[in-house]
XYZ file of C-alpha atoms in Angstrom:
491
model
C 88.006 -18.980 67.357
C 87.753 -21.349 64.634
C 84.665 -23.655 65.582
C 85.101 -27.380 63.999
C 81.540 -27.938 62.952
C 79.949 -30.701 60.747
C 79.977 -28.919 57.829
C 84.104 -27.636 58.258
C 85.885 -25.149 59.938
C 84.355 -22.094 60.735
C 85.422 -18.528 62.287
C 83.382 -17.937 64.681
C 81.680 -18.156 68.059
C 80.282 -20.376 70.231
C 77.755 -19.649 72.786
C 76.655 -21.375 76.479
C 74.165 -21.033 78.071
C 73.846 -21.422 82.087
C 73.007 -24.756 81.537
C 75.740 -26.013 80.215
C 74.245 -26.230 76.728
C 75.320 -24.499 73.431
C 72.848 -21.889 72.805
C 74.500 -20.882 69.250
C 77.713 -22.008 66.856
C 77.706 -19.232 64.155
C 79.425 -17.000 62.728
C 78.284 -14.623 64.931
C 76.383 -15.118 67.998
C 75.473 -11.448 68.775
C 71.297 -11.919 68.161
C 71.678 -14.631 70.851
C 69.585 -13.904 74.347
C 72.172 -13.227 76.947
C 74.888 -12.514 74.199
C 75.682 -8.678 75.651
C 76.035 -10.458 79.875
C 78.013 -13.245 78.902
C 81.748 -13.834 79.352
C 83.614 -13.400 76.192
C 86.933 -14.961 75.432
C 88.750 -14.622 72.207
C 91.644 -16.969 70.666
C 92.638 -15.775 67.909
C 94.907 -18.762 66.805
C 93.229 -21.057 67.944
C 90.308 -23.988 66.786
C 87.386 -25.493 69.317
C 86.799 -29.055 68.598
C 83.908 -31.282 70.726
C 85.275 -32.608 73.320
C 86.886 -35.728 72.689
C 84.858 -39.150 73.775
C 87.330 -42.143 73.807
C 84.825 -45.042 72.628
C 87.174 -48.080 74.377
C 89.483 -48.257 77.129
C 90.149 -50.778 80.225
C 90.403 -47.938 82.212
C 91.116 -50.013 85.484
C 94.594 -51.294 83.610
C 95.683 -47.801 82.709
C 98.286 -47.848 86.037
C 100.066 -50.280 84.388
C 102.531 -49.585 81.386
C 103.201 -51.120 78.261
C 104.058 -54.469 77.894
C 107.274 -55.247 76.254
C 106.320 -58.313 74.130
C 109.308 -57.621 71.738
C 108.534 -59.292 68.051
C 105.901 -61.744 69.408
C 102.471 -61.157 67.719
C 99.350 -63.141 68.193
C 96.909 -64.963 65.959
C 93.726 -64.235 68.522
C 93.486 -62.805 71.975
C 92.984 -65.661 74.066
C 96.640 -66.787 72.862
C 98.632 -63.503 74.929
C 95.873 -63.496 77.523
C 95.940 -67.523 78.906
C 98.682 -69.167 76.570
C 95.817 -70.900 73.907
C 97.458 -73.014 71.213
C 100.361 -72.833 73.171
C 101.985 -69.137 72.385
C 103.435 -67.482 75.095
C 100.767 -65.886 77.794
C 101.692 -62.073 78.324
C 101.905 -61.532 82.251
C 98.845 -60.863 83.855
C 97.731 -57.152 84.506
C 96.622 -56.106 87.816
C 92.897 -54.052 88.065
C 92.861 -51.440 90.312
C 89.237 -49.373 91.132
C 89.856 -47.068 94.234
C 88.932 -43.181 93.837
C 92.387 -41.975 93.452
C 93.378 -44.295 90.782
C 90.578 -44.017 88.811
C 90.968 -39.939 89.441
C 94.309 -40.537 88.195
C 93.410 -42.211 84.838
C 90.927 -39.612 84.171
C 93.448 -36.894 84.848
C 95.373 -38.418 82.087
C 93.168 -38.616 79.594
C 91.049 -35.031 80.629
C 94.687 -33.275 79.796
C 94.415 -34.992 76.213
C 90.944 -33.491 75.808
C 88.850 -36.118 76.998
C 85.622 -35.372 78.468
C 83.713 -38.854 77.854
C 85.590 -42.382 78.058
C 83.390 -45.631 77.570
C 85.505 -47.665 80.102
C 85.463 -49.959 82.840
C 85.982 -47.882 86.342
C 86.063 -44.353 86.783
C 84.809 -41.167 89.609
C 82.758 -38.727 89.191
C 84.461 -35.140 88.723
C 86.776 -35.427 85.465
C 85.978 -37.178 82.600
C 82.116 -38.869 82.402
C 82.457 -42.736 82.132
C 79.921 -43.729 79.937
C 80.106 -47.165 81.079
C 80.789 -47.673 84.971
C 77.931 -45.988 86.815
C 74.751 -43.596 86.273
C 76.280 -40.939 88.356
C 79.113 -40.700 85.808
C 77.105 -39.556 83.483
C 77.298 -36.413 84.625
C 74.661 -34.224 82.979
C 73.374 -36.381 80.388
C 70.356 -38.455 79.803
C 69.891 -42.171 79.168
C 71.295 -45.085 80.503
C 75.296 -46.270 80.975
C 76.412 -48.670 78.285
C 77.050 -52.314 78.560
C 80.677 -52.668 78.313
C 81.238 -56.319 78.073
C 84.777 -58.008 77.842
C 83.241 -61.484 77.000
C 80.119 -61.284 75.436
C 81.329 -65.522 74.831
C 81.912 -66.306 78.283
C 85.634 -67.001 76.387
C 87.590 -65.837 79.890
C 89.466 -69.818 80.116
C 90.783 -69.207 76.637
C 88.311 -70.728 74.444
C 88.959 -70.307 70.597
C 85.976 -72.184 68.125
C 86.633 -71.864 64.203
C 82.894 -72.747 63.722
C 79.494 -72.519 65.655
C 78.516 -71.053 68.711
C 79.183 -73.386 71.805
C 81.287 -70.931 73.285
C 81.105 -71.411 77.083
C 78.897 -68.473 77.959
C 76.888 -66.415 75.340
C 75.469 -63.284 75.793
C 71.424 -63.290 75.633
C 70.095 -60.360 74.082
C 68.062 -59.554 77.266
C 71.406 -58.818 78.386
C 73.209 -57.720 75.837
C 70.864 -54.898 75.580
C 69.917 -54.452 79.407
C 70.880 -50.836 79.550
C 70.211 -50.137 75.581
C 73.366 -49.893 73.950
C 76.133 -52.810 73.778
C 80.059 -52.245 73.330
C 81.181 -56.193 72.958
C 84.572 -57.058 72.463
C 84.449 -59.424 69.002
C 86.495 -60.885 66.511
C 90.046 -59.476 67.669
C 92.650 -61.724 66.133
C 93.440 -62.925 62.676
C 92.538 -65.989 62.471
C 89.015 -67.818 61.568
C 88.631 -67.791 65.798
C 88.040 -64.273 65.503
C 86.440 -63.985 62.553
C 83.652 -66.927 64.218
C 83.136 -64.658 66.878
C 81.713 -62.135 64.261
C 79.896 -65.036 62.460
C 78.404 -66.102 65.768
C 77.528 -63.201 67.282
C 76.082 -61.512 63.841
C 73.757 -65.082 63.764
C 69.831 -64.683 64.017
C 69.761 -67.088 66.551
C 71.734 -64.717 68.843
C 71.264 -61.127 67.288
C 74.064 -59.297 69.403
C 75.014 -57.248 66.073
C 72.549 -54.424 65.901
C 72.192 -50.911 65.268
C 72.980 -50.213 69.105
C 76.349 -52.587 68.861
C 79.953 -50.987 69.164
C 81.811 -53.683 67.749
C 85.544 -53.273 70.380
C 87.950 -54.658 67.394
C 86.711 -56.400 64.448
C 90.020 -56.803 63.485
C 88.883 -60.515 62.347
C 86.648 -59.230 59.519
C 86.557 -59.647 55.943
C 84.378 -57.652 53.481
C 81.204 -60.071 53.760
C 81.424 -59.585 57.512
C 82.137 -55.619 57.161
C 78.774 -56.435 54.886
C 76.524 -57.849 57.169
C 77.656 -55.452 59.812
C 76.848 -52.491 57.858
C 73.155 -53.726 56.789
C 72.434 -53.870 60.730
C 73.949 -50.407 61.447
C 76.204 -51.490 64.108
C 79.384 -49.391 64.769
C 83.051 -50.339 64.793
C 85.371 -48.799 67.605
C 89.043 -48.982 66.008
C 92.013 -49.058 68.298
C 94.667 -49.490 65.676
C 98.034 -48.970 68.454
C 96.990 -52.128 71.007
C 95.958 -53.640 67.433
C 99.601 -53.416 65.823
C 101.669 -54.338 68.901
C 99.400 -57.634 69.715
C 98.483 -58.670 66.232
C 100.565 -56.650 63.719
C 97.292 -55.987 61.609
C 94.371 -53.734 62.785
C 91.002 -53.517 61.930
C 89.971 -53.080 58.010
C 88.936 -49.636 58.562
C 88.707 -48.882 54.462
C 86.496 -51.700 53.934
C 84.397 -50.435 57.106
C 84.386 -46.464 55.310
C 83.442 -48.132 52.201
C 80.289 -49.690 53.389
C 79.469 -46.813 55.389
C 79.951 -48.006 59.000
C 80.448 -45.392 61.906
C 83.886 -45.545 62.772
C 84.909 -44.647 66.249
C 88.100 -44.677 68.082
C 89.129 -46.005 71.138
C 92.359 -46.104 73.349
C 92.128 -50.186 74.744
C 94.171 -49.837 77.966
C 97.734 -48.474 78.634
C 99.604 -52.322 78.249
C 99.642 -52.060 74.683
C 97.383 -49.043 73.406
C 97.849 -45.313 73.847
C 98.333 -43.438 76.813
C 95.729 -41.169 75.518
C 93.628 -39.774 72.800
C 96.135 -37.512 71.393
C 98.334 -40.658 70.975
C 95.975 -42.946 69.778
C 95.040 -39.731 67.082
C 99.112 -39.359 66.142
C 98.303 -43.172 65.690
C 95.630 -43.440 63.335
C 96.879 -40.400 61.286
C 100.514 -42.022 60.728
C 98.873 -45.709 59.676
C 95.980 -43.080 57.209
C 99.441 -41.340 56.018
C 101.714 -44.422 55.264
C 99.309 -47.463 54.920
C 95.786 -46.428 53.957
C 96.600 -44.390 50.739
C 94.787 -41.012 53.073
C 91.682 -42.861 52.655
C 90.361 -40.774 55.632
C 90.796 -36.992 55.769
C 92.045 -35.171 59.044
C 88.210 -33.790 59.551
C 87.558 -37.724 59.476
C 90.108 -38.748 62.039
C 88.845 -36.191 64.540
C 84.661 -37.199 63.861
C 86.214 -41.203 65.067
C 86.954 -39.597 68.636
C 84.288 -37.283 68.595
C 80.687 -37.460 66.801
C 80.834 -40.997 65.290
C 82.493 -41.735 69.094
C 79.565 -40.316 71.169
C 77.137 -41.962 68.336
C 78.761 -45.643 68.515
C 76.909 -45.951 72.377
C 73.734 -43.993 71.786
C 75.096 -40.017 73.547
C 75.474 -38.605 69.776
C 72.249 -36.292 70.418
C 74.102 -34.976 73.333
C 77.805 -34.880 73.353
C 80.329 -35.040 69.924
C 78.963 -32.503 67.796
C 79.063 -28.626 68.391
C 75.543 -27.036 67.540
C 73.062 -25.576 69.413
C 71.079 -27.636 72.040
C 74.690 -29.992 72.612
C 76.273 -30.076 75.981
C 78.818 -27.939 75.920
C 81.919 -30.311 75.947
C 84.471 -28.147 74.075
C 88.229 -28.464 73.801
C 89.956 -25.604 72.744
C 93.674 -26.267 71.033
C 96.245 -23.423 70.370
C 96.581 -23.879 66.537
C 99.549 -21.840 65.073
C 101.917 -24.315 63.244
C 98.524 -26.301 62.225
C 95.129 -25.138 60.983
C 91.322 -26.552 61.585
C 91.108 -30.348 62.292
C 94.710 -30.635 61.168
C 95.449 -28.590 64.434
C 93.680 -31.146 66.312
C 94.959 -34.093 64.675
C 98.944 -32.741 65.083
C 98.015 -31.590 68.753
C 100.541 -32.563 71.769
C 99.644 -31.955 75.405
C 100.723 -28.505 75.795
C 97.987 -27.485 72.684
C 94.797 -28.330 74.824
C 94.192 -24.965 76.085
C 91.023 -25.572 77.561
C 88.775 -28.163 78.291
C 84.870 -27.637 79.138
C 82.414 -30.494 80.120
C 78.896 -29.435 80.049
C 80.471 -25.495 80.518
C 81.911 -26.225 83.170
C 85.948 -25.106 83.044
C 88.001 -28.626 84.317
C 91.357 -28.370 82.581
C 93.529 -25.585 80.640
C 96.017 -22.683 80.373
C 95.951 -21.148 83.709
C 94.913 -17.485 81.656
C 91.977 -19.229 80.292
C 90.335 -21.134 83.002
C 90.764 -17.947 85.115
C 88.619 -16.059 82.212
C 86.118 -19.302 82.101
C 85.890 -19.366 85.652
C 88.136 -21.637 86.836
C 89.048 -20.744 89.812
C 88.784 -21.836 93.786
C 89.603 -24.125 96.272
C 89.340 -27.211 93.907
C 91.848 -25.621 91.372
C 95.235 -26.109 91.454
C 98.143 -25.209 88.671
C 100.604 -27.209 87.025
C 103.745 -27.440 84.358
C 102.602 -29.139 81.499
C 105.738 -29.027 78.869
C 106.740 -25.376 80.171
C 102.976 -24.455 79.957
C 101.277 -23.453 83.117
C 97.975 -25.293 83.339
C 95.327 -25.087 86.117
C 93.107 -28.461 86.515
C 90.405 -28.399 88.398
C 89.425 -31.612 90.942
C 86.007 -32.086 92.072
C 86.527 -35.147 94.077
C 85.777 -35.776 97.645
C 89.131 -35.257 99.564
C 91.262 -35.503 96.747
C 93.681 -32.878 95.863
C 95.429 -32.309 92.420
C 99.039 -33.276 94.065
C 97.100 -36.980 94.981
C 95.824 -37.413 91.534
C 99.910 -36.877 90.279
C 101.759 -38.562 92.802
C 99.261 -41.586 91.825
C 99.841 -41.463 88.159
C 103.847 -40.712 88.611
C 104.110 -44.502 90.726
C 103.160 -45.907 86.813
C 103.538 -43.866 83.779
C 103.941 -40.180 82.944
C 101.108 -38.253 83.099
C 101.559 -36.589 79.793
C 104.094 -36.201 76.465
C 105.233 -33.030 74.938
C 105.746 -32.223 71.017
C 108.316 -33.976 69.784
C 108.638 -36.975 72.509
C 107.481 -40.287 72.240
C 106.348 -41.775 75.379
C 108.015 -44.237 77.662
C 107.889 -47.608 75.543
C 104.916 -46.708 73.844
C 103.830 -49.558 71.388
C 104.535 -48.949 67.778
C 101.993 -47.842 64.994
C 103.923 -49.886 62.321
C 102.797 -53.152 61.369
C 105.083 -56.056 61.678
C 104.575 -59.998 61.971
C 107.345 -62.379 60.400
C 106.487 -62.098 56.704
C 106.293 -57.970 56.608
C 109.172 -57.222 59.216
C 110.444 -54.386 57.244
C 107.333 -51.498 56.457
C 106.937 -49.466 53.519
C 109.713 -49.750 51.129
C 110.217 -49.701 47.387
C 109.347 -52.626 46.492
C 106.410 -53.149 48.958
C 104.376 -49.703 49.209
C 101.972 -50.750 51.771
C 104.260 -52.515 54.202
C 102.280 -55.934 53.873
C 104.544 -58.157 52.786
C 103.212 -59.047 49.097
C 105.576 -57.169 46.396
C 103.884 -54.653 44.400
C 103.879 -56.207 41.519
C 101.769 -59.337 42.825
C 100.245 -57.129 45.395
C 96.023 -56.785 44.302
C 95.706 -53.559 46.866
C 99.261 -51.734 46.604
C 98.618 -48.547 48.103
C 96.623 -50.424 50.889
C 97.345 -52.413 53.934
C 96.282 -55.667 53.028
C 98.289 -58.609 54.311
C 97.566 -62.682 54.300
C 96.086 -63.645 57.206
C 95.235 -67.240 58.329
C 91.354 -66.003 58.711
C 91.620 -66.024 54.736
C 93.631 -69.221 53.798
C 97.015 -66.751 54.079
C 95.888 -65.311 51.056
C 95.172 -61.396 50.641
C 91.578 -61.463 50.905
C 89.339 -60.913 47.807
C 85.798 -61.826 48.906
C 84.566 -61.741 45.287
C 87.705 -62.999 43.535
C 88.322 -59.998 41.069
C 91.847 -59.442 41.782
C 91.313 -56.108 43.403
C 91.672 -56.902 47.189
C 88.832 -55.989 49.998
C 90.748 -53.426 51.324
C 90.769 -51.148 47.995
C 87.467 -52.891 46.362
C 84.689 -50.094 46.805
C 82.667 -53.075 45.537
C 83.914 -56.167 47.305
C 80.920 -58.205 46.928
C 80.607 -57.657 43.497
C 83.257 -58.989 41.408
C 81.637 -57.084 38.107
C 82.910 -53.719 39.902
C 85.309 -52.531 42.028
């Protein structure tokens, strides 16, 4: 097929071993020990991508669906989660960590592609959680990362504009207990969560580091998108859950410009995607209509897969197909799109296969028969008049439990053309830019073009900057179209 490679699409094959590794990605494989004995499986309209790794999601929420919240948006997160400078609290989600609904979740997201999530709760046999436990690692090497909701011991709703006396902070002893750190920082607008940033990024605490996943960093302006760049810390972008709470989403053109890894990540099901398809179709439409195309489709799909697996220290192993890789592979049926565009436009009934580490989990019925997907722990299914075969390898659970479980809260999939049950919008909106793109406004931020200093790009007021458009270095081109921000002699 067509193998979606660093370098760009190429027609070719790809090779595993009986290890579960990729022994070659080339145009040809044939010189390859074993080549002649192996299995071979052609798809001739079709592209392999890595398998996806969702960088962020609350995975223990994802049985409960979206929260209607109507036009209500939020200045900072402690405002919709306990009712801080007295908005209106969101009702309380309920967590839920038993086998089958964790099964469940991962069901969801393995039909999407998913073979890695970075969440809180999960079972061994579908996806890998790269966060809950060792043995969900599943065939790779290292340690689980530190997923931490409140790296500020903020839980009773604490907002500071200035210093660090939040109620609990984060050491870096164990920030960094396991290695890698995926804090949740700086998601609001307003200088609350832009202090977090401040705070954290301090040399008296040092949480911002080369093995930091910054969850958010929607509070962020370009001397903050500055000093996280210079410590080589990642940013994992979940622009849906971003847009329904807060209307404005993370300053991802400002993060490209400075060269940070960009990674994307679902949040939970209450007001992010109920996928990664969904939260691709996401990122795409905001690219298309509010980010000028700053990022190219090839882009899009690296943010759930290499610059993913390299935000919490797996990039050697999982994200990238070449030789020596675990074989995570998605294969998507690509006839009305080609190469990463195929993956970018995919729906549910495109994945066509899904390996982790080789193994077959997920996929067209034909195909996972041909990979080996077969047996007692393989059962069929209709996914949008597609029969599919999935693959359960958990202890007494059967693929009918894993479906009856996921049908009590939200579907377990969306075909082409369907949006899914109350899903939270991708278009920006507060109170002064209710209306999106229009004539007069070609970014949908609510400053007129003709006043606007960045208008092909996203680039509201927010209270962070004075509810001014912000332009660090006072040049009149704004942050989020200033290659330069810092330097108000070039732009």
């Amino acid at each position: 097929a067509t193998l979606l490679v660093p370098s760009g699409p190429l027609a070719g094959e790809v090779m595993i071993d009986g290890k579960g590794k990729i022994a070659c990605a080339s145009a040809s494989c044939s010189g390859t020990s074993g080549y002649t004995a192996a299995t071979h499986i052609a798809c001739t309209n079709a592209v392999i991508s890595p398998g996806f790794v969702n960088a962020h999601d609350h995975t223990a929420y994802d049985l409960d669906p979206p929260v209607d919240h109507g036009d209500i948006r939020y200045q900072h997160r402690n405002e919709w989660r306990t009712g801080a400078d007295g908005a209106m609290a969101l009702p309380s989600q309920r967590a839920v960590y038993d086998t089958l609904s964790m099964g469940a979740v991962e069901l969801r997201f393995l039909v999407s592609g998913v073979t890695s999530i970075v969440g809180v709760g999960g079972t061994p046999g579908l996806a890998r959680d790269l966060a809950d436990a060792q043995s969900e690692l599943e065939g790779l090497s290292g340690n689980i990362v530190n997923f931490d909701t409140f790296p500020l011991g903020d839980q009773n709703g604490t907002i500071l504009t200035s210093g660090c006396a939040y109620p609990k902070v984060d050491t870096t002893a164990s920030a960094f207990m396991d290695g890698w750190f995926a804090p949740h920082f700086g998601e609001g607008i307003n200088p609350g969560a832009e202090n977090e940033i401040v705070c954290a990024d301090s040399t008296a605490l040092g949480l911002v580091t080369s093995k930091t996943a910054i969850i958010h960093a929607v509070g962020t302006n370009a001397k903050d998108v500055a000093q996280i760049a210079a410590a080589g810390a990642s940013v994992v972008w979940s622009p849906r859950s971003n847009i329904s709470l807060y209307g404005n989403t993370a300053p991802v053109t400002e993060l490209k410009y400075a060269g940070v890894n960009i990674a994307l990540g679902t949040d939970w099901l209450p007001s992010g995607s109920m996928n990664e398809l969904r939260e691709l179709a996401c990122a795409s439409e905001m690219n298309a209509h509010y980010f000028a195309k700053t990022f190219s489709d090839q882009e899009l799909v690296e943010m759930a897969t290499a610059n993913a697996a390299k935000s919490v220290g797996f990039g050697t192993q999982i994200g990238t197909i070449a030789p020596g890789m675990v074989a995570d592979l998605v294969v998507f049926a690509a006839t009305a799109n080609k190469d990463f565009s195929a993956v970018v436009q995919a729906s549910n009934e495109d994945v066509a296969l899904v390996l982790r580490g080789g193994t077959p989990l997920y996929g067209d019925t034909l195909l996972m028969q041909a990979a080996g997907g077969t047996g007692s722990k393989c059962a069929t299914l209709d996914v949008c008049n597609v029969q599919k075969t999935a693959c359960i390898d958990i202890q007494n659970v059967k693929l009918s439990d894993l479906q009856g479980a996921i049908a009590k809260s939200y579907p377990l999939f969306s075909c082409r053309g369907q949006t899914p049950p109350n899903e939270p919008s991708c278009t920006p909106y507060r109170d002064t830019y209710p209306n999106g793109t229009s004539a007069t406004d070609g970014d949908g931020d609510g400053v007129p073009d003709g006043s606007d200093d960045c208008r092909a790009i996203f680039n509201p007021p927010r209270s962070m900057d004075g509810d001014k458009q912000s332009d660090v270095d006072g040049d009149g081109f704004g942050d989020a179209c200033d290659a330069k921000p810092l330097d108000p002699g070039a732009h």
